[in-house]
mmCIF file of N, CA and C in Angstrom:
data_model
loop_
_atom_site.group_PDB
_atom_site.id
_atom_site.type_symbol
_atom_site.label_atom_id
_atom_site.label_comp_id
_atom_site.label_asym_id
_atom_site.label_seq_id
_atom_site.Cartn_x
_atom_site.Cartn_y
_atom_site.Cartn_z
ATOM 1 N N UNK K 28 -46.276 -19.706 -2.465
ATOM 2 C CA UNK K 28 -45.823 -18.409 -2.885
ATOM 3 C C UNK K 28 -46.696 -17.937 -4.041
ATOM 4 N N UNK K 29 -47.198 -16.891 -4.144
ATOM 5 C CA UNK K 29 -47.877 -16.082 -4.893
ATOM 6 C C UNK K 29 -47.198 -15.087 -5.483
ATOM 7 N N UNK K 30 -46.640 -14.953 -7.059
ATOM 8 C CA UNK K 30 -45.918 -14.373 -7.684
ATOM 9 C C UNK K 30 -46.947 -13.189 -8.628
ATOM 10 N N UNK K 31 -46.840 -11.956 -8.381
ATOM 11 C CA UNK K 31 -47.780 -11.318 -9.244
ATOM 12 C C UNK K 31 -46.793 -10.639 -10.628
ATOM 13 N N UNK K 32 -47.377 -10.490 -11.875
ATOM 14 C CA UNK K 32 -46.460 -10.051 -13.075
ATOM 15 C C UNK K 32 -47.451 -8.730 -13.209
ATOM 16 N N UNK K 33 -46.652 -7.546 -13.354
ATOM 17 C CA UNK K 33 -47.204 -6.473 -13.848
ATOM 18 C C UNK K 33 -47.063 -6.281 -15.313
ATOM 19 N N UNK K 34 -47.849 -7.222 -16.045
ATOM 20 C CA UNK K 34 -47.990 -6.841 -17.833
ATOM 21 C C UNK K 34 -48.247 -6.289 -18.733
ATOM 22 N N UNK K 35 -47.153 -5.647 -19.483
ATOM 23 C CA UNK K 35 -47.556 -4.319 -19.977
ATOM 24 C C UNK K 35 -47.282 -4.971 -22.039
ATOM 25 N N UNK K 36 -46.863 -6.389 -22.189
ATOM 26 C CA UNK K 36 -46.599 -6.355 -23.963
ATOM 27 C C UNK K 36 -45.582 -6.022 -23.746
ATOM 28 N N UNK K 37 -44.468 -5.227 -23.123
ATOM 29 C CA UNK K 37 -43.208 -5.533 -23.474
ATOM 30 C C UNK K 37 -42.390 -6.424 -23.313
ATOM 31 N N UNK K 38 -41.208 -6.506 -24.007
ATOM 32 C CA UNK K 38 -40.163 -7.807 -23.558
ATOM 33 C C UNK K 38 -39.729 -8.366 -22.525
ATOM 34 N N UNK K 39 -39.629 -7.372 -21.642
ATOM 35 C CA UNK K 39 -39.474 -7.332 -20.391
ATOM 36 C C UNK K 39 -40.728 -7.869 -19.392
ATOM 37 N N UNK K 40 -42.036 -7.676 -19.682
ATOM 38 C CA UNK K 40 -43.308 -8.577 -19.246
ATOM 39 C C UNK K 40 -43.016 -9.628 -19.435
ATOM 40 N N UNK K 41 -42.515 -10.009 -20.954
ATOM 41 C CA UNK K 41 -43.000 -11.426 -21.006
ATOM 42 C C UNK K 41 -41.974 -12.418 -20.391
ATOM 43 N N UNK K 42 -40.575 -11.593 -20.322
ATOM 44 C CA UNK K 42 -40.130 -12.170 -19.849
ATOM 45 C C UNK K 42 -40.447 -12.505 -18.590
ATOM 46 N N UNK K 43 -40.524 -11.563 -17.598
ATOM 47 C CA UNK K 43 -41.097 -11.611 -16.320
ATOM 48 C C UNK K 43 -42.309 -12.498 -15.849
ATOM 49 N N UNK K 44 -43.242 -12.830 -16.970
ATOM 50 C CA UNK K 44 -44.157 -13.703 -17.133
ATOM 51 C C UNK K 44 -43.606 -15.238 -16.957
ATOM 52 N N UNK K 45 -42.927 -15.222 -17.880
ATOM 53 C CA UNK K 45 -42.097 -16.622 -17.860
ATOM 54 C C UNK K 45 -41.287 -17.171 -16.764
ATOM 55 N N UNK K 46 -40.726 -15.999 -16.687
ATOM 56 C CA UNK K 46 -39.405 -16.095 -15.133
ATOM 57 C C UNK K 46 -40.568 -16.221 -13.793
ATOM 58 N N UNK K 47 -41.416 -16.131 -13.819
ATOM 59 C CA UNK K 47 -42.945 -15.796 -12.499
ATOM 60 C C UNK K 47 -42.967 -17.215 -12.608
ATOM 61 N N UNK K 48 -43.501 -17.826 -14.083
ATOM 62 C CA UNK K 48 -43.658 -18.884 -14.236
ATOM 63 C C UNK K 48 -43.231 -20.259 -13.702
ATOM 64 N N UNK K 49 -41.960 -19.829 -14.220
ATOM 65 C CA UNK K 49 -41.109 -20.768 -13.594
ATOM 66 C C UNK K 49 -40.512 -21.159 -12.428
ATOM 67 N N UNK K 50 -40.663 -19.837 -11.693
ATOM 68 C CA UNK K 50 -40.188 -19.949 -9.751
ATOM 69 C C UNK K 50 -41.309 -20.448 -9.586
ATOM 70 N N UNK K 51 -42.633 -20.379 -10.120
ATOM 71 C CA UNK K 51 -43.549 -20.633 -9.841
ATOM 72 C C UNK K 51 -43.995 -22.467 -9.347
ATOM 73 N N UNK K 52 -43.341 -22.923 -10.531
ATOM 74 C CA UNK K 52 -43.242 -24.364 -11.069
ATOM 75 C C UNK K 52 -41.866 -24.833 -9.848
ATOM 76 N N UNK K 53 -40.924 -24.052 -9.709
ATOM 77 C CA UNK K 53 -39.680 -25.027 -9.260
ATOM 78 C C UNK K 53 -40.033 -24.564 -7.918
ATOM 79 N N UNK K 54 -40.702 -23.854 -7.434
ATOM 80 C CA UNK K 54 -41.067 -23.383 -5.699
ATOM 81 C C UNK K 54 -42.548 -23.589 -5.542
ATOM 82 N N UNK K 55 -43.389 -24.628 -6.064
ATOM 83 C CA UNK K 55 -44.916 -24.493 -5.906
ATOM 84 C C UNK K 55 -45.672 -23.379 -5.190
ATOM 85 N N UNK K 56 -45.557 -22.904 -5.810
ATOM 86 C CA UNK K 56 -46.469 -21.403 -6.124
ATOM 87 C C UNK K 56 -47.249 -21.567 -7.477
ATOM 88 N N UNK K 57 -47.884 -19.840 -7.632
ATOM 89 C CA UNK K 57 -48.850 -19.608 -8.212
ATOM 90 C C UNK K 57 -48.605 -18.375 -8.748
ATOM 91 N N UNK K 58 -49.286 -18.024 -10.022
ATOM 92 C CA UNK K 58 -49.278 -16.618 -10.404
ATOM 93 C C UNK K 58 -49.943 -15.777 -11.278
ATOM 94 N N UNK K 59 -50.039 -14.617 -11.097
ATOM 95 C CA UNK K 59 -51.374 -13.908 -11.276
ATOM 96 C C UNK K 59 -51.128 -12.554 -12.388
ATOM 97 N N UNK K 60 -51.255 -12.236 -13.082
ATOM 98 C CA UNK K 60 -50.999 -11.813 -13.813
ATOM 99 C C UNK K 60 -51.645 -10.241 -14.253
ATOM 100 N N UNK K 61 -51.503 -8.725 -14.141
ATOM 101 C CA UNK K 61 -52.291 -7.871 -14.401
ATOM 102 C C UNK K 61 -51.900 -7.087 -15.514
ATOM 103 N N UNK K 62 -53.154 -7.061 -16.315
ATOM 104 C CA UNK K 62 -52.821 -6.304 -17.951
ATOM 105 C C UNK K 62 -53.290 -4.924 -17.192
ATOM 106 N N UNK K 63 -52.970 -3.214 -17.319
ATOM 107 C CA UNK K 63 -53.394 -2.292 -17.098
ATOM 108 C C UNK K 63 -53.765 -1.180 -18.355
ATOM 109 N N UNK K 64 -55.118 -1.210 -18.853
ATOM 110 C CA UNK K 64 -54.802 -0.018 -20.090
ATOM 111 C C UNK K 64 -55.163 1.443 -18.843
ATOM 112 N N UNK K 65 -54.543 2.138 -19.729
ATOM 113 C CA UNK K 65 -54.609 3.097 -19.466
ATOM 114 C C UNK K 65 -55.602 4.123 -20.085
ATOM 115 N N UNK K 66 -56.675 4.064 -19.642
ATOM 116 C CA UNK K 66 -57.522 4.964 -20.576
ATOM 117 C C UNK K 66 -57.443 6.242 -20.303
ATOM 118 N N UNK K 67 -57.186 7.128 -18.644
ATOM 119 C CA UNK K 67 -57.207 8.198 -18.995
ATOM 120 C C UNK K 67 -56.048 9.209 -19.854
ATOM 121 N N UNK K 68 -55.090 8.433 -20.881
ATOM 122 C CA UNK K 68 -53.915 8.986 -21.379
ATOM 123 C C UNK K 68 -54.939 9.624 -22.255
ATOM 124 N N UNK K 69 -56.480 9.160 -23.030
ATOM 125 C CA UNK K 69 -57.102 9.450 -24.080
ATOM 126 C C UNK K 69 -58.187 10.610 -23.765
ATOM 127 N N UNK K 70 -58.137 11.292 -22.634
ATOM 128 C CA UNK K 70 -59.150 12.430 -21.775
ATOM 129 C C UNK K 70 -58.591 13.282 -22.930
ATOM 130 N N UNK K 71 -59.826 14.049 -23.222
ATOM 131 C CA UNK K 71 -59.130 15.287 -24.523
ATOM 132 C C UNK K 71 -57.910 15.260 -25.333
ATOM 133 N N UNK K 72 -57.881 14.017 -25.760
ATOM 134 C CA UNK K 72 -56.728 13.555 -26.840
ATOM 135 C C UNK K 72 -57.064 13.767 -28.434
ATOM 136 N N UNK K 73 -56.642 14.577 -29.214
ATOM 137 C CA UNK K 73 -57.277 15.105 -30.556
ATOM 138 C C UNK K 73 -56.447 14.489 -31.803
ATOM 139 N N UNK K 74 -55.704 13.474 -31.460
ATOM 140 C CA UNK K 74 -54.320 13.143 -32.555
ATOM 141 C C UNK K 74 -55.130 12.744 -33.110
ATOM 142 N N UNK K 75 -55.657 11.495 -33.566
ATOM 143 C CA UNK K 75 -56.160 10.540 -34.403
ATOM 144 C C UNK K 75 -57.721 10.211 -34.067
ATOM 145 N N UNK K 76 -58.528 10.328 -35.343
ATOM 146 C CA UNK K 76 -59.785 10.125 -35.233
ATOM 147 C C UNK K 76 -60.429 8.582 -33.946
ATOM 148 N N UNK K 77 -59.527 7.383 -34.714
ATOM 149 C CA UNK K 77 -59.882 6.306 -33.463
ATOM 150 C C UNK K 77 -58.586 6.133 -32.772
ATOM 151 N N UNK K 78 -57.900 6.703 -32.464
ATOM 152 C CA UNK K 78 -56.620 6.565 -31.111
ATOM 153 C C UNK K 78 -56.918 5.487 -30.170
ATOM 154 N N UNK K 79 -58.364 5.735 -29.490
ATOM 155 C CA UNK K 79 -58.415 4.858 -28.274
ATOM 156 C C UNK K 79 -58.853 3.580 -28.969
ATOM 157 N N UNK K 80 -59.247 3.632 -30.259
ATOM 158 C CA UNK K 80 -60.026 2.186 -31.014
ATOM 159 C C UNK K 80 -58.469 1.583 -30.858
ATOM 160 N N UNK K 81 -57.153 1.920 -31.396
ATOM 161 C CA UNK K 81 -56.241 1.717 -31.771
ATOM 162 C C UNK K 81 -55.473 1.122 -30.545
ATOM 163 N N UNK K 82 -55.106 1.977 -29.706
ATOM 164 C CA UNK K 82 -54.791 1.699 -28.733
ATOM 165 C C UNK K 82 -55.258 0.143 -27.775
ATOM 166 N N UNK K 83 -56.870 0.196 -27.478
ATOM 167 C CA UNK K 83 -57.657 -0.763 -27.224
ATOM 168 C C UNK K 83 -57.230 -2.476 -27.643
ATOM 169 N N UNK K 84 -56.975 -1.788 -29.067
ATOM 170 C CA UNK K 84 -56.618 -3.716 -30.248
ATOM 171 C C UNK K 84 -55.156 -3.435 -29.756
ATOM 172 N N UNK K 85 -54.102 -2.625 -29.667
ATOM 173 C CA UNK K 85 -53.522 -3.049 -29.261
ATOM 174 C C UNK K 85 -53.203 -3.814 -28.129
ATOM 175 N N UNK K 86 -53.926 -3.356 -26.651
ATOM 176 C CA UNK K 86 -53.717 -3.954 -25.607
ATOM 177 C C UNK K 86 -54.855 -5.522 -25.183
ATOM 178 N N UNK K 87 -55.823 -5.491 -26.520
ATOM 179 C CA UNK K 87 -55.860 -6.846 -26.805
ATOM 180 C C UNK K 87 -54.938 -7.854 -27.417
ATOM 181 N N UNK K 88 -54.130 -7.435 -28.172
ATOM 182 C CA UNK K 88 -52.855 -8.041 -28.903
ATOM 183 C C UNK K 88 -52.064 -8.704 -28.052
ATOM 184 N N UNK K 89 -51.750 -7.890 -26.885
ATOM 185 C CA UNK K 89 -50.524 -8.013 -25.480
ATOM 186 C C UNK K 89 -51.594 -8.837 -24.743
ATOM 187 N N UNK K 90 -52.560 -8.652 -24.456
ATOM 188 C CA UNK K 90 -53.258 -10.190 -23.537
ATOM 189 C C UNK K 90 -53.330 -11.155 -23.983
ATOM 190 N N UNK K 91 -53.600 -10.937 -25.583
ATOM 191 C CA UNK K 91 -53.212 -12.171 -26.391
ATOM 192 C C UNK K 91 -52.379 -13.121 -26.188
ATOM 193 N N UNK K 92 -51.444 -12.567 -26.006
ATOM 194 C CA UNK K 92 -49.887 -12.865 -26.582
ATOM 195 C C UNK K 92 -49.159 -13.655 -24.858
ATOM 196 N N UNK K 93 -50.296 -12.893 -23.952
ATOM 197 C CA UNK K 93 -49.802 -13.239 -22.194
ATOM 198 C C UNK K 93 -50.630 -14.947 -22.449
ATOM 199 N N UNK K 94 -51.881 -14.814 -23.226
ATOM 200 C CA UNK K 94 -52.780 -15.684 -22.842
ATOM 201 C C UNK K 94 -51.372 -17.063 -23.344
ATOM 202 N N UNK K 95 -51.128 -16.664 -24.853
ATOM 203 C CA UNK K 95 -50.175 -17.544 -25.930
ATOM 204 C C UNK K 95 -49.114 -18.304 -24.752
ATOM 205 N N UNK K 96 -48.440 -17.313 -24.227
ATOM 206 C CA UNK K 96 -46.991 -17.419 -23.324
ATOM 207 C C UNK K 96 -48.176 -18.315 -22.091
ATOM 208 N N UNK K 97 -48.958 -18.160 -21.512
ATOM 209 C CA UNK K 97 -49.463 -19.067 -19.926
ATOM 210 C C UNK K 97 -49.711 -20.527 -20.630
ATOM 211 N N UNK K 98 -50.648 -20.721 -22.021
ATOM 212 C CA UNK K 98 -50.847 -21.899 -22.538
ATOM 213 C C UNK K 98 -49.557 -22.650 -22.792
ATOM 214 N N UNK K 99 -48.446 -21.874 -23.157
ATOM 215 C CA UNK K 99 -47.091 -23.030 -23.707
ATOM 216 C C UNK K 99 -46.430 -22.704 -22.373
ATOM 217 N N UNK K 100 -46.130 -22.257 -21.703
ATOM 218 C CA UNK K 100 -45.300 -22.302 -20.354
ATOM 219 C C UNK K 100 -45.734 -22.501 -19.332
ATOM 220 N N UNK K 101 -47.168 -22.692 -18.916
ATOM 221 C CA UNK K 101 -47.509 -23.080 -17.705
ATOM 222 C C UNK K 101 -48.284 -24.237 -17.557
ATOM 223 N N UNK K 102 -47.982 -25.028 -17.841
ATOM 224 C CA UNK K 102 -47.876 -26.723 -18.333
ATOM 225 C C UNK K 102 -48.058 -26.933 -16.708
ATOM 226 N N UNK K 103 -48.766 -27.383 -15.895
ATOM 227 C CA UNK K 103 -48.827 -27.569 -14.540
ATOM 228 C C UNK K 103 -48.453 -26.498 -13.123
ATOM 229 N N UNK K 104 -48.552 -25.339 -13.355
ATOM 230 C CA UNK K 104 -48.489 -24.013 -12.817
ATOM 231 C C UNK K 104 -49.957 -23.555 -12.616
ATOM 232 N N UNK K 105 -50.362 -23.290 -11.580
ATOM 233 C CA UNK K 105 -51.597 -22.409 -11.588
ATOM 234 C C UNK K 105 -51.360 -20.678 -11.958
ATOM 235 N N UNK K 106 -51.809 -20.608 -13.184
ATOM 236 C CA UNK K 106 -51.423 -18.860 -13.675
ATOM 237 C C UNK K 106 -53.082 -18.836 -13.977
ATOM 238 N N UNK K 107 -53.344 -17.354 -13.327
ATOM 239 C CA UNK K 107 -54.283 -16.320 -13.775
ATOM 240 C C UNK K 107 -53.682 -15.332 -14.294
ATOM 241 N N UNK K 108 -54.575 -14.850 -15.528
ATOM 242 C CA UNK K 108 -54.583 -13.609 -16.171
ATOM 243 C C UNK K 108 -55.854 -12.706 -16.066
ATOM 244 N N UNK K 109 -55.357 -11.343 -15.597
ATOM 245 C CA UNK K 109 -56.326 -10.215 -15.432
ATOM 246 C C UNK K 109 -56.290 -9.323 -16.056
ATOM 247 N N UNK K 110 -57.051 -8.253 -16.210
ATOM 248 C CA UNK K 110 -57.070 -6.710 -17.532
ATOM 249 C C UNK K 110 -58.239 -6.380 -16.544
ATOM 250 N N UNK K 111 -57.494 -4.575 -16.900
ATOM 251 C CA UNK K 111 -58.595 -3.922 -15.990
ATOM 252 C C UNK K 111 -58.347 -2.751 -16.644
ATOM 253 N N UNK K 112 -58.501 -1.700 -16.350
ATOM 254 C CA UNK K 112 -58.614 -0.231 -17.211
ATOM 255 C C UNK K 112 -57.970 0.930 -15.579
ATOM 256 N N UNK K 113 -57.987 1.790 -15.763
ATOM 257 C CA UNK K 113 -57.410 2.749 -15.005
ATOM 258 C C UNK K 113 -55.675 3.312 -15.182
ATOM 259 N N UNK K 114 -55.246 4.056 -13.858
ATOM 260 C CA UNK K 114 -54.152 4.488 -13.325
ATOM 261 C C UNK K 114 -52.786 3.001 -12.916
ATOM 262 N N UNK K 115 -51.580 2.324 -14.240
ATOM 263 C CA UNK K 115 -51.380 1.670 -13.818
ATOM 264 C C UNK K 115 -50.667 1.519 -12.591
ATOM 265 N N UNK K 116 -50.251 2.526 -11.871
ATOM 266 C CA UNK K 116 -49.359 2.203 -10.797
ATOM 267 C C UNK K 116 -50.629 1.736 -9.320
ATOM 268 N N UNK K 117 -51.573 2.516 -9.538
ATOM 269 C CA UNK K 117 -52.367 2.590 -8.576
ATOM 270 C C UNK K 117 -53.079 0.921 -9.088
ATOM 271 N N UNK K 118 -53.885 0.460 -9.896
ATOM 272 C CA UNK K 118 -53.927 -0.342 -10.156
ATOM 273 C C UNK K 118 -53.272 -1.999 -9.471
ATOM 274 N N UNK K 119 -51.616 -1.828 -9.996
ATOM 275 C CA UNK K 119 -50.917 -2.573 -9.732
ATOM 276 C C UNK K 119 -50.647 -3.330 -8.450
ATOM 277 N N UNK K 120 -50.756 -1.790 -7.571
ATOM 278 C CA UNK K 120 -50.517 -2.098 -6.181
ATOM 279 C C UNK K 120 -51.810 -2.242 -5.440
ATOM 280 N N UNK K 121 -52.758 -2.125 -5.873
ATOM 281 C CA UNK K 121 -54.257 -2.581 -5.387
ATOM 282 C C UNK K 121 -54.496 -4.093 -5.720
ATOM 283 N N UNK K 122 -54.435 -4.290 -6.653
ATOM 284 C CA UNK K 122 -54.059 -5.845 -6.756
ATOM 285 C C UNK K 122 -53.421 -6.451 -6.612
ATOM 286 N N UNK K 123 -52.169 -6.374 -6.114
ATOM 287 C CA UNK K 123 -50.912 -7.093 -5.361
ATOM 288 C C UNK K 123 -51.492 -7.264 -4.170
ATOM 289 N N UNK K 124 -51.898 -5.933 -3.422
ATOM 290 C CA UNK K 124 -52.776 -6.168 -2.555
ATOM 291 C C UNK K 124 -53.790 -7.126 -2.292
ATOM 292 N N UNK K 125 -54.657 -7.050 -2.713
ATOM 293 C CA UNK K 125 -55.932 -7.630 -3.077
ATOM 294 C C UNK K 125 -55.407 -9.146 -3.157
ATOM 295 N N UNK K 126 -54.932 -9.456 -4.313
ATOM 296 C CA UNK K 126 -54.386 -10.779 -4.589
ATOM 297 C C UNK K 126 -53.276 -11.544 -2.994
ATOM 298 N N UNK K 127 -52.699 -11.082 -2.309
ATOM 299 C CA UNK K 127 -51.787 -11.129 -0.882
ATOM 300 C C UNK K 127 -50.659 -11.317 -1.951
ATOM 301 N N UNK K 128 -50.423 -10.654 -2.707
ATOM 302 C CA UNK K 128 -48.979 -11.119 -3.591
ATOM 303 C C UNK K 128 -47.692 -11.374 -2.644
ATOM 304 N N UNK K 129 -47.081 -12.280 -2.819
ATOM 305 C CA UNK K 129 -45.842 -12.475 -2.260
ATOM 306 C C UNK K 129 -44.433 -11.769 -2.677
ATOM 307 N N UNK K 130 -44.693 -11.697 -4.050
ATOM 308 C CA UNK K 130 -43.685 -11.017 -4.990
ATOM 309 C C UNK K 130 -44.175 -10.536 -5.854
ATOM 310 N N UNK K 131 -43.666 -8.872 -6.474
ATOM 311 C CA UNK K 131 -44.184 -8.229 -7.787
ATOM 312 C C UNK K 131 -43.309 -8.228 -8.791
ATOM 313 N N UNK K 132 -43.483 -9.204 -9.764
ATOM 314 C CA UNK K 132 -42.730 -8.811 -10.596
ATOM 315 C C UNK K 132 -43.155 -7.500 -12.143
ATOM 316 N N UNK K 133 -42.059 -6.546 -11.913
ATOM 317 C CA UNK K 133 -42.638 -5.254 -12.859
ATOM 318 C C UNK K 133 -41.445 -5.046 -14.241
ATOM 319 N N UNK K 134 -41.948 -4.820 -15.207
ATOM 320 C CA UNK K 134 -40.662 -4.560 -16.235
ATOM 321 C C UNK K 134 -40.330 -3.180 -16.000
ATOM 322 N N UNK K 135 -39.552 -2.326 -16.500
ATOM 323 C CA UNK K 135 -38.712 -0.891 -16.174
ATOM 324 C C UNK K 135 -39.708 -0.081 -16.203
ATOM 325 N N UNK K 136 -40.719 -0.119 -17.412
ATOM 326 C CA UNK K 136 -41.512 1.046 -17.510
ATOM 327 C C UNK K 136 -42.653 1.344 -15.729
ATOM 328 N N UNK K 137 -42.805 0.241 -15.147
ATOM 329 C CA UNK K 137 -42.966 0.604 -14.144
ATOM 330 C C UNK K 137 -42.827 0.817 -12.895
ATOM 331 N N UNK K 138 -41.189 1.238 -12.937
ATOM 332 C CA UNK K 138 -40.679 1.890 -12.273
ATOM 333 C C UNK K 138 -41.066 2.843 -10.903
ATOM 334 N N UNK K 139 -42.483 3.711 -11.218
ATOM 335 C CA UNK K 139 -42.880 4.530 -10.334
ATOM 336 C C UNK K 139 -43.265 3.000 -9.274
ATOM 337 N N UNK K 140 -43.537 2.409 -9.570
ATOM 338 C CA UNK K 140 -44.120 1.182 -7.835
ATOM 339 C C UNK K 140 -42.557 1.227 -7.180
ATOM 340 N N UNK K 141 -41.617 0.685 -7.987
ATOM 341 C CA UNK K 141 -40.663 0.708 -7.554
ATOM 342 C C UNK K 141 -40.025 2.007 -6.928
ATOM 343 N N UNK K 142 -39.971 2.828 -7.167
ATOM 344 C CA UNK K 142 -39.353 4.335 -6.611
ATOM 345 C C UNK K 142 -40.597 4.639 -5.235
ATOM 346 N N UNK K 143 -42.018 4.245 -5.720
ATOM 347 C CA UNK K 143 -42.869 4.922 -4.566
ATOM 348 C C UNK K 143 -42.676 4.184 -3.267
ATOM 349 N N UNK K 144 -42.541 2.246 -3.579
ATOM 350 C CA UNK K 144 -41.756 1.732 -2.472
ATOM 351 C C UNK K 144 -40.789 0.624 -2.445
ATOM 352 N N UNK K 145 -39.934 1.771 -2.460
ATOM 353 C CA UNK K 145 -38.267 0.676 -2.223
ATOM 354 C C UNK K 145 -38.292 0.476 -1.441
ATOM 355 N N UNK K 146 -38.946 0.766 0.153
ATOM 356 C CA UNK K 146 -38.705 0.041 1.531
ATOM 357 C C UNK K 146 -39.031 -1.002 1.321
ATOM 358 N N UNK K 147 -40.151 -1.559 0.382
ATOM 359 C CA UNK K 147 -41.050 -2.753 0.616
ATOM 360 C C UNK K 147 -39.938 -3.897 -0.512
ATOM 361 N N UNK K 148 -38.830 -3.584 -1.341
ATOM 362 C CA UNK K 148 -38.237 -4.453 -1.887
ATOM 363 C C UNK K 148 -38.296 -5.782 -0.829
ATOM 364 N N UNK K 149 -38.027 -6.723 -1.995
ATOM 365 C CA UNK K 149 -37.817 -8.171 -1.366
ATOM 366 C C UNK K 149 -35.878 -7.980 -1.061
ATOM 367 N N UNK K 150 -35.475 -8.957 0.006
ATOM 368 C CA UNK K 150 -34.709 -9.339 -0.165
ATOM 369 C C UNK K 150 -34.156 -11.036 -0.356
ATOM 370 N N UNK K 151 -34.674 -11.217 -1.414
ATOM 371 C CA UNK K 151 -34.795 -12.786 -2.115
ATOM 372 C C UNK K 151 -33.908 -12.831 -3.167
ATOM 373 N N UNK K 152 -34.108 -14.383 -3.177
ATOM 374 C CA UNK K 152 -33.446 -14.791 -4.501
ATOM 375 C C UNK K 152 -33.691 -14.537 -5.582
ATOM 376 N N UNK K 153 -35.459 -14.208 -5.856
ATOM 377 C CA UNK K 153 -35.856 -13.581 -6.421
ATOM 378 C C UNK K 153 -35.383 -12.229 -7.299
ATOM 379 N N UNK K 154 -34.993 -11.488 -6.084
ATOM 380 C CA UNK K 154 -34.668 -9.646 -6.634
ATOM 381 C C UNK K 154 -33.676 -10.216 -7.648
ATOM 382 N N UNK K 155 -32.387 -11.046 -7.038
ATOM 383 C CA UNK K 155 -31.416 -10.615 -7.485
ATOM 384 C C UNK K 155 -31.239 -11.757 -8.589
ATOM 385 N N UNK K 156 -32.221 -12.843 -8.886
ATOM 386 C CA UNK K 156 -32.380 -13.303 -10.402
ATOM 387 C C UNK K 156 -33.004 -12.292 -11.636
ATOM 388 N N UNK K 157 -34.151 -12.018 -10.837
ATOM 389 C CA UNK K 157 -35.006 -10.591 -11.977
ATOM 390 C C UNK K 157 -34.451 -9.754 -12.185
ATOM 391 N N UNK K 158 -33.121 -9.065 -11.674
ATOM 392 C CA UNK K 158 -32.704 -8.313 -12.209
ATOM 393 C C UNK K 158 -31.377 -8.230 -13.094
ATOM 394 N N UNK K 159 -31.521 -9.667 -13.692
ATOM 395 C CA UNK K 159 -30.405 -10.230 -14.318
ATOM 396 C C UNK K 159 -31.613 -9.826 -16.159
ATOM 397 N N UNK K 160 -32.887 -10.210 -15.619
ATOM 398 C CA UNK K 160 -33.442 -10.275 -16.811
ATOM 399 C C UNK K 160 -34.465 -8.453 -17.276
ATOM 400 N N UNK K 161 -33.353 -7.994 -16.185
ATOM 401 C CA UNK K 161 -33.830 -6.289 -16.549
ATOM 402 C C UNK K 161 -35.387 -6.091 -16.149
ATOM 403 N N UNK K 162 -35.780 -7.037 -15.225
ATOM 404 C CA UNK K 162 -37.092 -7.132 -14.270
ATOM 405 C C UNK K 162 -36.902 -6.807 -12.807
ATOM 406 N N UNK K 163 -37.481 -6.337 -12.034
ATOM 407 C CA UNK K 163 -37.563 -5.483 -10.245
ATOM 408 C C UNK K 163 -39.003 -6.795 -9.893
ATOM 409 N N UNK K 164 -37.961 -7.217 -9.240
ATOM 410 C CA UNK K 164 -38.793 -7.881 -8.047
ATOM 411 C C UNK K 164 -38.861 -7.168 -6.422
ATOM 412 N N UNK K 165 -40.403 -6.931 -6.540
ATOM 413 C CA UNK K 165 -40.821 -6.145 -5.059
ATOM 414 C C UNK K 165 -41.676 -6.927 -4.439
ATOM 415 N N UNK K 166 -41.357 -7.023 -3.002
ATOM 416 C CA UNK K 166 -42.901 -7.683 -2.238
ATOM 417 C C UNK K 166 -43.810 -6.938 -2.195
ATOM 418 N N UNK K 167 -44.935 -7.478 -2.242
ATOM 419 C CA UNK K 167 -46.025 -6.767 -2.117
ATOM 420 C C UNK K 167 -46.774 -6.837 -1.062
ATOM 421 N N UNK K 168 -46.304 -7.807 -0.046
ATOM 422 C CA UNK K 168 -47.038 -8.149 1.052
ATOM 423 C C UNK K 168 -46.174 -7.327 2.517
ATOM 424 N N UNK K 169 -45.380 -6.356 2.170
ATOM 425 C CA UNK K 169 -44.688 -5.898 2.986
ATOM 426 C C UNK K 169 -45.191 -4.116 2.904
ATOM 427 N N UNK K 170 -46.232 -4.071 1.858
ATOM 428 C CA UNK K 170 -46.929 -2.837 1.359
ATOM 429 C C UNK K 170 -47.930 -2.086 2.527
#
């Protein structure tokens, strides 16, 4: 089983990171992990002189912090971590793709995968643990 985490630095990632982790470990599987910045939010953006400098260290901070969470929790788990730049929904589901993900796990904020396809929900044990921890588990191989 191939578990993909859509990681965004929130609580809800990391949790989802961990919870990936661990089905990962108790169902021998694997899991893959995608950081998404978003650069075009910064197309003709005039707030702050370095915004995107700012922005940038932040979403090094959150890979950081994914890298921190795979070294202490995936103690005999095969986990990859990825970062890429673009559109995250489009993103997400190109690499679920790409990767043959078995399961997506996404925290709330990305929601639009979830709304664009609820046909493709899992119906696993999965869904209905992740959403104890305020995480949407979707297949991705049903995409």
């Amino acid at each position: 089983m191939k578990i993909m985490v859509a990681y965004d630095g929130t609580l809800q990632a990391k949790g989802a990171l961990v919870y990936g982790i661990d089905k990962a470990r108790e169902k021998g599987g694997e899991v893959v992990a995608l950081h998404v910045f978003k650069n075009s939010m910064f197309i003709d953006y005039d707030s702050t002189i370095d915004a995107l400098g700012m922005a940038r260290a932040e979403a090094e901070q959150f890979v950081s912090e994914a890298k921190t969470i795979i070294r202490e929790k995936g103690k005999g788990v095969n986990v990859s971590l990825y970062s890429t730049e673009g559109n995250p929904t489009d993103e997400m589901i190109s690499f679920a793709k790409a990767e043959q993900a078995d399961i997506m796990l996404c925290p709330p904020k990305f929601t639009k995968i979830i709304n664009k396809y609820q046909r493709a929900l899992a119906e696993s044990e999965l869904t209905s643990e992740a959403a104890t921890l305020n995480v949407t588990a979707l297949s991705a191989k049903r995409m």
